[in-house]
Backbone as JSON, one array per atom type, in Angstrom:
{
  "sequence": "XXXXXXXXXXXXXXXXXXXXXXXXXXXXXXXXXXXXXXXXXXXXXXXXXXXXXXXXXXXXXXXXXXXXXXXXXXXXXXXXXXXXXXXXXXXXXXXXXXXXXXXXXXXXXXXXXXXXXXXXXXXXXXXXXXXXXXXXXXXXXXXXXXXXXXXXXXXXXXXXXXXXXXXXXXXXXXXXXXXXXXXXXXXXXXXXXXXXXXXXXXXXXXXXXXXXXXXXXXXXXXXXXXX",
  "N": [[139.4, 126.69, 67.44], [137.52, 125.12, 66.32], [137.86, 122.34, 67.51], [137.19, 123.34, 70.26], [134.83, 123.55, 69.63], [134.09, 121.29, 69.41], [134.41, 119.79, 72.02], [132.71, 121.05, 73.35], [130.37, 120.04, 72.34], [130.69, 117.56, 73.06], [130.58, 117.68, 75.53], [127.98, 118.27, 76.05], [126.48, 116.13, 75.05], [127.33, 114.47, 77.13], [126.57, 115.54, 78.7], [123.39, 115.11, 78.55], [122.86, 112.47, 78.64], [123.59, 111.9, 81.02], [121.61, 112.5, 82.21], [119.46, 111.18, 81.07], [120.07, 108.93, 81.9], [119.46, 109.19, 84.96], [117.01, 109.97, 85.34], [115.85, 107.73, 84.71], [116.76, 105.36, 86.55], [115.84, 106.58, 88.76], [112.88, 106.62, 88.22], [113.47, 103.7, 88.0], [113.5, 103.07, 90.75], [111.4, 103.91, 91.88], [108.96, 102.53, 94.24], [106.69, 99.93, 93.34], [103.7, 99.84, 94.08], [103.17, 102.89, 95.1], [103.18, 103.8, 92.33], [100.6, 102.86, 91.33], [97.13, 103.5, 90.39], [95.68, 104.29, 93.05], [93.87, 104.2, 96.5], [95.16, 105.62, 99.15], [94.04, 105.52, 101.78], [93.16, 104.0, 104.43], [92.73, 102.87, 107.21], [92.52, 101.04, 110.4], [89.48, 100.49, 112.23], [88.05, 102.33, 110.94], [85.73, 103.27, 108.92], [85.33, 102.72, 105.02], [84.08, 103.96, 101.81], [84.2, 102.01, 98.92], [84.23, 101.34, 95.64], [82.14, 99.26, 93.55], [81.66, 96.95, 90.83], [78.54, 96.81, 88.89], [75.74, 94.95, 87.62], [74.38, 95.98, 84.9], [74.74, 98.63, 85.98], [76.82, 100.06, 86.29], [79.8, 100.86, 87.87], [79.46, 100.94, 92.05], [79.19, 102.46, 95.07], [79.98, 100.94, 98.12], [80.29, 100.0, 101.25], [83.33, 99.57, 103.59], [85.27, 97.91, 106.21], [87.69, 97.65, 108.58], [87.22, 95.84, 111.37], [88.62, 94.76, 113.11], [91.93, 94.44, 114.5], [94.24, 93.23, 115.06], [98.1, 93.37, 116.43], [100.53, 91.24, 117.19], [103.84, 89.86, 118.85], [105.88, 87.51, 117.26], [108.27, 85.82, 118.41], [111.12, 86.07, 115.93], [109.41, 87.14, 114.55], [106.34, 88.81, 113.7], [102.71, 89.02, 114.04], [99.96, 89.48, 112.56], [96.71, 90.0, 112.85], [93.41, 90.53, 111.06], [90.29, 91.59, 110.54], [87.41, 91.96, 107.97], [84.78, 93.92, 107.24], [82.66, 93.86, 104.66], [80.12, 95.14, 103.06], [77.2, 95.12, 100.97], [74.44, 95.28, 100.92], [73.12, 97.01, 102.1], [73.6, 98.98, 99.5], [72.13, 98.21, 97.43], [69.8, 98.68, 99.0], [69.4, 101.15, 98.79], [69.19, 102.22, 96.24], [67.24, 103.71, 93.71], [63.91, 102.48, 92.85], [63.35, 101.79, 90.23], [66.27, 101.73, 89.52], [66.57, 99.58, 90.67], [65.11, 97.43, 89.38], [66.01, 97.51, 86.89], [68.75, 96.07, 87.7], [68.37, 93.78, 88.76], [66.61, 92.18, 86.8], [68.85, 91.94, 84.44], [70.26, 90.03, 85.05], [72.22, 87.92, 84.63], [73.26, 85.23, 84.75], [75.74, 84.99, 85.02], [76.65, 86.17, 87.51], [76.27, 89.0, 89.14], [77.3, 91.21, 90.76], [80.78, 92.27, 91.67], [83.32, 90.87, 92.93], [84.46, 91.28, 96.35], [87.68, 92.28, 97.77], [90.49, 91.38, 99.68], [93.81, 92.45, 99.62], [97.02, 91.73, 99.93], [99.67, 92.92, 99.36], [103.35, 93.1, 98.58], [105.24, 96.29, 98.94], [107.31, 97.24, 97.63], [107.25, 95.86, 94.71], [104.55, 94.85, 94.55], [103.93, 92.5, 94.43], [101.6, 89.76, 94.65], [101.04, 88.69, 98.48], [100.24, 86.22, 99.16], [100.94, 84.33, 97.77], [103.51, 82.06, 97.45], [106.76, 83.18, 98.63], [110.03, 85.61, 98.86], [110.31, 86.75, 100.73], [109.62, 85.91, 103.18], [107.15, 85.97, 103.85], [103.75, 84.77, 105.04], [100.68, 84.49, 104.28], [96.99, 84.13, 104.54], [93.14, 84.19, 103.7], [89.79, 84.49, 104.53], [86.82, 83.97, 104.04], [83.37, 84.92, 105.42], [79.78, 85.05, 105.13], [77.33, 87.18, 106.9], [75.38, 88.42, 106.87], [72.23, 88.15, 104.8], [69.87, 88.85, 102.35], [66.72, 89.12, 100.64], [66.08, 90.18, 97.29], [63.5, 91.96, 95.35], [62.21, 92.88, 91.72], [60.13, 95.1, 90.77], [57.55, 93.93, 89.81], [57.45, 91.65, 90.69], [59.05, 89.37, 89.09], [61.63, 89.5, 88.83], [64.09, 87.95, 91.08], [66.6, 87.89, 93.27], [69.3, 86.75, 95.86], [71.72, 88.25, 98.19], [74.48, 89.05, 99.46], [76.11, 90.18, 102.81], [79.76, 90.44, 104.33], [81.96, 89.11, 106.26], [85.64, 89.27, 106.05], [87.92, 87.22, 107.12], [91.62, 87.67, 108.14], [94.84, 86.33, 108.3], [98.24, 87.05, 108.75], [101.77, 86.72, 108.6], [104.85, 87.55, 109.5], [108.32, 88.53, 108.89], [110.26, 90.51, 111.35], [111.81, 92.08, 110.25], [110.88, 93.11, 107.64], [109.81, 95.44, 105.98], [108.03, 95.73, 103.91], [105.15, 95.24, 103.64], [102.0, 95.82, 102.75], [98.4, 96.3, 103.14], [95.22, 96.03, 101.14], [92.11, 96.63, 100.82], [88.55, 96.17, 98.74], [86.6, 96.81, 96.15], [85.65, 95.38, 92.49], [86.38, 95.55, 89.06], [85.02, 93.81, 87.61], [81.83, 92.21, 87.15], [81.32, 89.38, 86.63], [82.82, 87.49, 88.34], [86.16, 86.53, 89.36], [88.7, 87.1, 87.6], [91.04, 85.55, 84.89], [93.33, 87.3, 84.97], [93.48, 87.98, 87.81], [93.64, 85.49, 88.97], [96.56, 84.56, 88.41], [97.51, 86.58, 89.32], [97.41, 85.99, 92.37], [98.24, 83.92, 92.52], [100.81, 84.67, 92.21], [102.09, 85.31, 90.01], [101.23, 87.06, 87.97], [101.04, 90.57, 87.32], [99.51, 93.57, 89.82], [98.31, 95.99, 88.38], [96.92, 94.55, 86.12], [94.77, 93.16, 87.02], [91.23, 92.82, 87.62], [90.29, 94.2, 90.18], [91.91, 96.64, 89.88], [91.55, 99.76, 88.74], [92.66, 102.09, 86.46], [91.66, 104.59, 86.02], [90.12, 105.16, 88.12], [90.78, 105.69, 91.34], [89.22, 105.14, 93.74], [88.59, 102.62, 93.63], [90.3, 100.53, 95.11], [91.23, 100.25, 98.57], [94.52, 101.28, 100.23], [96.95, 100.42, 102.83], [99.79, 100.82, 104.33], [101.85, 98.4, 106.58], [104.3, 98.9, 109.12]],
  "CA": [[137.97, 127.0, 67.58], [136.62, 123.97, 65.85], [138.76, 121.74, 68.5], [137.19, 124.02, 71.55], [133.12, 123.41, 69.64], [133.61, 119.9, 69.21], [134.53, 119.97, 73.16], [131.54, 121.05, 73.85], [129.3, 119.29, 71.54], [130.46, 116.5, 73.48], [130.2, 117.21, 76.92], [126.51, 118.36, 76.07], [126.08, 114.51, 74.89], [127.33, 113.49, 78.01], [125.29, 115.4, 80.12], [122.03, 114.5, 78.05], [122.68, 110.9, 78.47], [123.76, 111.41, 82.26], [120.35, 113.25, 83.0], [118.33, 110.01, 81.56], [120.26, 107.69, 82.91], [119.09, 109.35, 86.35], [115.94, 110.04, 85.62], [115.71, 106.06, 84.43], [116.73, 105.26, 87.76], [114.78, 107.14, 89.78], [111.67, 105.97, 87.94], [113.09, 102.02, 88.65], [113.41, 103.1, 92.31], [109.95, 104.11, 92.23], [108.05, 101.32, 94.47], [105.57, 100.18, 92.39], [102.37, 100.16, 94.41], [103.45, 103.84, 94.86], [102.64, 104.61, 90.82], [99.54, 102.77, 90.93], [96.14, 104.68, 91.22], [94.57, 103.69, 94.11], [93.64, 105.52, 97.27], [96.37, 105.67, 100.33], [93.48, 106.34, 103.39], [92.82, 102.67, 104.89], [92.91, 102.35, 108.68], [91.99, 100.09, 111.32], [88.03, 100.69, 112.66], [87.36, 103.31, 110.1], [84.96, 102.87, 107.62], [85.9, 103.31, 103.7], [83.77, 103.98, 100.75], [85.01, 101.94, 98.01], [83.54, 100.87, 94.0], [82.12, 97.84, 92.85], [81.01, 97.04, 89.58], [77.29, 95.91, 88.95], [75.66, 94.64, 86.3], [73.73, 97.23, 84.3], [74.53, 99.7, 86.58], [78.51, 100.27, 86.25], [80.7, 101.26, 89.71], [78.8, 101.9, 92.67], [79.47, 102.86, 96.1], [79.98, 100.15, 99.04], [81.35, 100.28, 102.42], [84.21, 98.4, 104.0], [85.46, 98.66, 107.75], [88.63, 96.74, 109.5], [86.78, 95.85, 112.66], [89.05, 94.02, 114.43], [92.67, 94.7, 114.32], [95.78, 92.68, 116.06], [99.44, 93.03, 115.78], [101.9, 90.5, 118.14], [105.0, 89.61, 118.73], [105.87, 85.66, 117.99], [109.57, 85.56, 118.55], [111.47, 87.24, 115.43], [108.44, 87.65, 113.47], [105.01, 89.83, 113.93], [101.26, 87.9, 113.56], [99.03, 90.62, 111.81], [95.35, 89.08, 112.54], [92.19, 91.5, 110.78], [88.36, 91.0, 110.55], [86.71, 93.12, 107.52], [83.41, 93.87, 107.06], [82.46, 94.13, 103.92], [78.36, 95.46, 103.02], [76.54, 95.83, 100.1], [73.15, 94.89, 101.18], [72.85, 99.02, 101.69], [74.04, 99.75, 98.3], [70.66, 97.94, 96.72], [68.76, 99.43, 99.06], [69.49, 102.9, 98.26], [68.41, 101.88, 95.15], [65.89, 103.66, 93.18], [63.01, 100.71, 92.54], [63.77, 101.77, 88.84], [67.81, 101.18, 89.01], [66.93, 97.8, 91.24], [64.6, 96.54, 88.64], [67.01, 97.15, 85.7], [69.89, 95.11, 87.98], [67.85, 92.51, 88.65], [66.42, 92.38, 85.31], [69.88, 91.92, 83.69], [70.82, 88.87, 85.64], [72.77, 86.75, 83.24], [73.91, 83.84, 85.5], [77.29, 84.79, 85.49], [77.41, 87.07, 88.32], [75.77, 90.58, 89.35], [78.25, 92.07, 91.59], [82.39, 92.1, 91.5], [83.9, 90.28, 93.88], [85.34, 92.04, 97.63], [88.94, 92.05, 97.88], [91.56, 91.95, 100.23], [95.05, 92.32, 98.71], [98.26, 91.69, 100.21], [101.07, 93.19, 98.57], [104.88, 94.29, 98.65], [105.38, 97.95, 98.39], [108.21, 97.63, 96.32], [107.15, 94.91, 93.69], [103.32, 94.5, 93.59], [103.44, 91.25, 94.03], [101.03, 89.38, 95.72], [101.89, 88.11, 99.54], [99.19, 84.82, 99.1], [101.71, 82.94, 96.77], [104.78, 81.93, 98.05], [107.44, 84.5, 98.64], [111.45, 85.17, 99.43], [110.47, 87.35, 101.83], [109.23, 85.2, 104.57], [105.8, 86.41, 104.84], [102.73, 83.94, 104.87], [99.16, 85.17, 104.38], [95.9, 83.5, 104.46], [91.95, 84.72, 104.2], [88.66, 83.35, 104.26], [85.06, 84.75, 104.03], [82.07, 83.97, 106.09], [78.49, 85.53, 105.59], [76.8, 87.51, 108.41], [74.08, 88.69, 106.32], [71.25, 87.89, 103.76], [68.57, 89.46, 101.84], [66.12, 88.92, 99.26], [65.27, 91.86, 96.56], [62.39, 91.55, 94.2], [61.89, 93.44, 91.16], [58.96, 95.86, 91.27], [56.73, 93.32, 89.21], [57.83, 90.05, 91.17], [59.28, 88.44, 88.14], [62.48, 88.99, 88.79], [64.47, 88.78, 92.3], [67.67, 87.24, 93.83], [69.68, 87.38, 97.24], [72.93, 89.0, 98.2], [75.2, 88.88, 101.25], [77.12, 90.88, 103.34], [80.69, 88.8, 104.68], [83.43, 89.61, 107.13], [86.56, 88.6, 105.77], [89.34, 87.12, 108.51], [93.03, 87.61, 106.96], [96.3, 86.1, 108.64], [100.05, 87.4, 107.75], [103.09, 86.44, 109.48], [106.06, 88.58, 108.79], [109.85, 88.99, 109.34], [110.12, 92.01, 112.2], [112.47, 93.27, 109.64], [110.29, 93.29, 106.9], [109.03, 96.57, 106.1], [106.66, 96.39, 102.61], [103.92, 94.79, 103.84], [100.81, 96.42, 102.51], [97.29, 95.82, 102.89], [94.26, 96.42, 100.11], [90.47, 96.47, 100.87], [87.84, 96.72, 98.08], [85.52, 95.8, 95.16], [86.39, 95.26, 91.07], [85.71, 96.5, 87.9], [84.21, 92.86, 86.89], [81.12, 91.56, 87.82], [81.54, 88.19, 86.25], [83.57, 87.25, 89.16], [87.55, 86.46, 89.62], [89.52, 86.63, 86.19], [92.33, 84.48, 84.93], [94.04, 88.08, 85.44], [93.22, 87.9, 89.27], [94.48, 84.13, 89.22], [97.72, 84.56, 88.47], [98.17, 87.28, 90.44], [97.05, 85.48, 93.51], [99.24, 82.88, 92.56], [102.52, 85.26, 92.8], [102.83, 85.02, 88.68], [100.9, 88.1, 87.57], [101.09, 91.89, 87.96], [98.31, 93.57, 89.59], [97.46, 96.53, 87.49], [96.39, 93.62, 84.92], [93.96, 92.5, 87.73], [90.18, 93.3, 88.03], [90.86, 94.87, 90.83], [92.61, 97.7, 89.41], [91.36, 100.55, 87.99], [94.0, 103.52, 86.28], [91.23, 105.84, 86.28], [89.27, 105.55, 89.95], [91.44, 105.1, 92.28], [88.18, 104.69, 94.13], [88.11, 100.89, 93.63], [90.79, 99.55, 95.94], [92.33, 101.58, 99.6], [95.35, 100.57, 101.22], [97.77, 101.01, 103.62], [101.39, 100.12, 104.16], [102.16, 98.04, 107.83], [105.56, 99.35, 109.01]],
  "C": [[137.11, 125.75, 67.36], [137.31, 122.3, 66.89], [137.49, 121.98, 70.07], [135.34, 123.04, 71.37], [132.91, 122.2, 69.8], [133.88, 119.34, 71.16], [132.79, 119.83, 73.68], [130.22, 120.53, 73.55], [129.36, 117.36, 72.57], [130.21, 116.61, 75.15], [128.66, 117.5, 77.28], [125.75, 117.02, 76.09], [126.32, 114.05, 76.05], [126.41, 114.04, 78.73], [123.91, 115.2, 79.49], [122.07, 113.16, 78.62], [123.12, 110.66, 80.4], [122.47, 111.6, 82.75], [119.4, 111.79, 82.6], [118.8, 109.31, 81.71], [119.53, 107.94, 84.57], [117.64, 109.51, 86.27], [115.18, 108.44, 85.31], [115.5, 105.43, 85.72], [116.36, 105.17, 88.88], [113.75, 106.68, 89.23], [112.26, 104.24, 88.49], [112.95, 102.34, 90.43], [112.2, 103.16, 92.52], [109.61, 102.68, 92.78], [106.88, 100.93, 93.36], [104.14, 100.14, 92.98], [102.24, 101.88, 94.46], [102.88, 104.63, 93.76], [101.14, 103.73, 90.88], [98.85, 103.59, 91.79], [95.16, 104.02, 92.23], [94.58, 104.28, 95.64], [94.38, 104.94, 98.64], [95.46, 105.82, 102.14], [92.88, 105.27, 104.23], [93.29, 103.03, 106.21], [92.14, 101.55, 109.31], [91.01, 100.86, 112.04], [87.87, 101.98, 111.72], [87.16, 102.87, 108.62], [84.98, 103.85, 106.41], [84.84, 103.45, 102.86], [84.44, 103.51, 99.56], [83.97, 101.94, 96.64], [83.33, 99.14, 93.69], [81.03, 97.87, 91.99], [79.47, 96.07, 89.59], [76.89, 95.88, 87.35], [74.49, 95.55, 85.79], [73.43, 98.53, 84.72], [76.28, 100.86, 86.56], [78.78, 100.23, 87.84], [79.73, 102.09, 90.51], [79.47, 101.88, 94.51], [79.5, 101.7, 96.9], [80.73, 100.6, 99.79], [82.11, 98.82, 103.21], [84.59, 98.73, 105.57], [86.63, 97.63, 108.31], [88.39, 96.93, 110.69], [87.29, 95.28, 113.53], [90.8, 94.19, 113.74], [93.9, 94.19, 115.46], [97.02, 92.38, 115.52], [99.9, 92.39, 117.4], [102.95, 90.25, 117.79], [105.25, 88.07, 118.7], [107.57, 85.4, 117.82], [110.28, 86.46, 117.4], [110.37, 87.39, 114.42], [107.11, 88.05, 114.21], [103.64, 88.67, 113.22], [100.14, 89.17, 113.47], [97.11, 89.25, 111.78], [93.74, 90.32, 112.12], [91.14, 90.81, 110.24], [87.9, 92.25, 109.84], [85.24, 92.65, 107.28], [83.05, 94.72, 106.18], [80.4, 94.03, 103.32], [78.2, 95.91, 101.39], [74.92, 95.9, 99.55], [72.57, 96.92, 101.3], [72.82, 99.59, 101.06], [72.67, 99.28, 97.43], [70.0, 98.16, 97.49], [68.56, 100.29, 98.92], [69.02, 103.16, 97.01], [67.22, 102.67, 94.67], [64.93, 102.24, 92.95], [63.69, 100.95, 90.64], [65.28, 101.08, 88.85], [67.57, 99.82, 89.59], [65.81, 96.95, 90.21], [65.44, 96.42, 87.2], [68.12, 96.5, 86.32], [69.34, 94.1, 87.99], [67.51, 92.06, 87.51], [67.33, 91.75, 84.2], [70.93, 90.79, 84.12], [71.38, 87.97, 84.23], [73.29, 85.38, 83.79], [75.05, 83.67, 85.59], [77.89, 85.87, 86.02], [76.73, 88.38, 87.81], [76.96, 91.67, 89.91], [79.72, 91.6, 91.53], [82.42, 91.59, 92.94], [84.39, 90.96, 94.9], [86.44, 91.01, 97.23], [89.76, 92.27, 98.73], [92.96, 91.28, 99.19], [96.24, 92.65, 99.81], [99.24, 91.84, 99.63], [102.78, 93.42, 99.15], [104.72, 95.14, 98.19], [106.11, 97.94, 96.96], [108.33, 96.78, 95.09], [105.67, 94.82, 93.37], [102.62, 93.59, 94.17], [102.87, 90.73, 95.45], [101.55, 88.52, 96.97], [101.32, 86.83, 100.22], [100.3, 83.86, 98.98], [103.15, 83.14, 98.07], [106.34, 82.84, 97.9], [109.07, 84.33, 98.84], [111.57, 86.38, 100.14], [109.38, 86.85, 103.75], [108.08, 85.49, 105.24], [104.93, 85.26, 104.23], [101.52, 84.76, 104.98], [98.59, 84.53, 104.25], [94.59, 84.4, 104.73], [90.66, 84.28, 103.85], [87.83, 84.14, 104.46], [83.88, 83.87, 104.6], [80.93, 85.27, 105.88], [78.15, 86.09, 106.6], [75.53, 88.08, 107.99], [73.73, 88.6, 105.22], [70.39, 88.38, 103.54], [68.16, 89.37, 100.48], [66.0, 90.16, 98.58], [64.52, 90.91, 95.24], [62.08, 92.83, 93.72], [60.58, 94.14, 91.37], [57.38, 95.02, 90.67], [56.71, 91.79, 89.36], [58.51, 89.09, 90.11], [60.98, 87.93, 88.07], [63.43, 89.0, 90.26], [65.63, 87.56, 92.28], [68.37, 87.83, 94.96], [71.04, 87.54, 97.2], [73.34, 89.18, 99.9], [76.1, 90.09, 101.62], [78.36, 90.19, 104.36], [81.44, 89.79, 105.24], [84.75, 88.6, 106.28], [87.64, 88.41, 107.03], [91.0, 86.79, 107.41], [93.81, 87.55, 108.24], [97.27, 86.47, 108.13], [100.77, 87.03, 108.85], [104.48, 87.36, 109.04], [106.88, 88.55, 109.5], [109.41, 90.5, 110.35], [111.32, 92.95, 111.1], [112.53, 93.37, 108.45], [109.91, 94.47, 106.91], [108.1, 97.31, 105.11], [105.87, 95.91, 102.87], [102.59, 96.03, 103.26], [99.42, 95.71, 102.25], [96.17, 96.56, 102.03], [92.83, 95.99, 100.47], [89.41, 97.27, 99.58], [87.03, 95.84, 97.31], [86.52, 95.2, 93.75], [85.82, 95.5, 90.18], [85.08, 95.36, 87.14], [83.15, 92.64, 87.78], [80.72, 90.14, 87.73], [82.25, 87.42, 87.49], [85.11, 87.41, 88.66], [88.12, 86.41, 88.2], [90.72, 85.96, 86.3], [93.53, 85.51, 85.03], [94.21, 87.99, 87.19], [93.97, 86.48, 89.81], [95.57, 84.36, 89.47], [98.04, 85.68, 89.06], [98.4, 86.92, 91.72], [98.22, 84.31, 93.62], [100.69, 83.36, 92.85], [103.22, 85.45, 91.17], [102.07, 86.14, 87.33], [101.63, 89.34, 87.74], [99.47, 92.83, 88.6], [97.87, 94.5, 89.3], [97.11, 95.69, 86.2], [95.3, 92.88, 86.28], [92.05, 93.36, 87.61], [89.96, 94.25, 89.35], [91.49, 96.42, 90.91], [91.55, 98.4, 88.18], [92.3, 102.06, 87.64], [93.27, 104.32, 86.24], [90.42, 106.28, 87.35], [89.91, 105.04, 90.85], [90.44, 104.46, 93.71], [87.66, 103.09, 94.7], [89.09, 99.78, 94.58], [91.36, 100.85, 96.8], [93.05, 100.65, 100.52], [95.99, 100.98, 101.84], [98.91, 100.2, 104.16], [101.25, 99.81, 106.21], [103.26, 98.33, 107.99], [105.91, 98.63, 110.73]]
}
């Protein structure tokens, strides 16, 4: 009897310890852009609502749009070329005069509005696809202006101007690559770029430690996987 219990006392141990080994597992399999919170509904010519942080105002609404959209073929690799258009010249005008005289107002000289983002990731790591990689993709992106506007407090004392920019982003990729993912949005700083954001960009971060990332609005960055 005491032969038969100790039997079973142990094959209970094994299957405890087989069940989290698998469920261990299955969590590393998890991709990791996958577990972060951030919103899955990005396409080419449709315009997003994302978050960006202001200064005495917290997260507010902006719109983003991938207006130009080209995939080719350059022998065994694919040339991903997109044009966003990123606005927030709309978001202070919607503005009560009250909420645009307390932003302006609260100017500190180091930055009103969070920075736009595009983000190039791997699905299954995170990691950014700027820095240099061992999966054979190259990226590049640059920002140009297309619009300007002044705002002045309701008592002229206090005002400053603000742009609206297309971003142009290059990738090159293996054709038999298949994590490519792209990220359009704002950030939860308005200071600008942090030394979190650096090293991510660099390939030597993670980027839920980025400005960028928020675990409770997924709101603040939308992407979508290239396949």
């Amino acid at each position: 009897m005491k032969k038969i219990l100790r039997q079973g006392i142990l094959l209970f141990a094994a299957i405890i310890m087989f069940c989290n080994m698998t469920a261990t597992d299955v969590k590393a399999a998890t991709p990791y852009m996958k577990k972060m919170n951030v919103s899955w509904d990005l396409k080419p010519r449709k315009e997003i609502t994302y978050k960006n942080r202001y200064v005495a105002l917290g997260l507010r609404n902006e719109s983003a749009k991938i207006v130009r959209y080209k995939k080719k073929s350059v022998g065994k690799k694919y040339k991903l070329t997109l044009k966003v258009r990123f606005e927030c010249i709309k978001t202070i005008q919607n503005m009560t005069q009250e909420e645009r005289d307390t932003f302006l107002e609260y100017d500190d000289g180091d930055g009103m509005i969070g920075d736009y983002n595009v983000v190039i990731a791997d699905y299954k790591t995170g990691k950014s696809l700027y820095a240099r990689n061992s999966y054979g993709v190259k990226a590049k992106c640059s920002y140009k202006t297309f619009r300007k506007k002044h705002f002045y407090s309701s008592d002229y004392m206090y005002d400053d101007s603000f742009v609206d920019s297309y971003a142009t982003v290059t990738i090159t990729y293996p054709k038999s690559y298949k994590n490519l993912c792209i990220g359009i949005g704002g950030s939860n700083s308005y200071h600008g770029s942090t030394k979190a954001d650096d090293k991510y960009y660099d390939g030597r971060g993670s980027f839920k430690k980025t400005s960028f990332y928020n675990k409770k609005d997924k709101g603040v960055m939308h992407f979508m996987r290239i396949k």
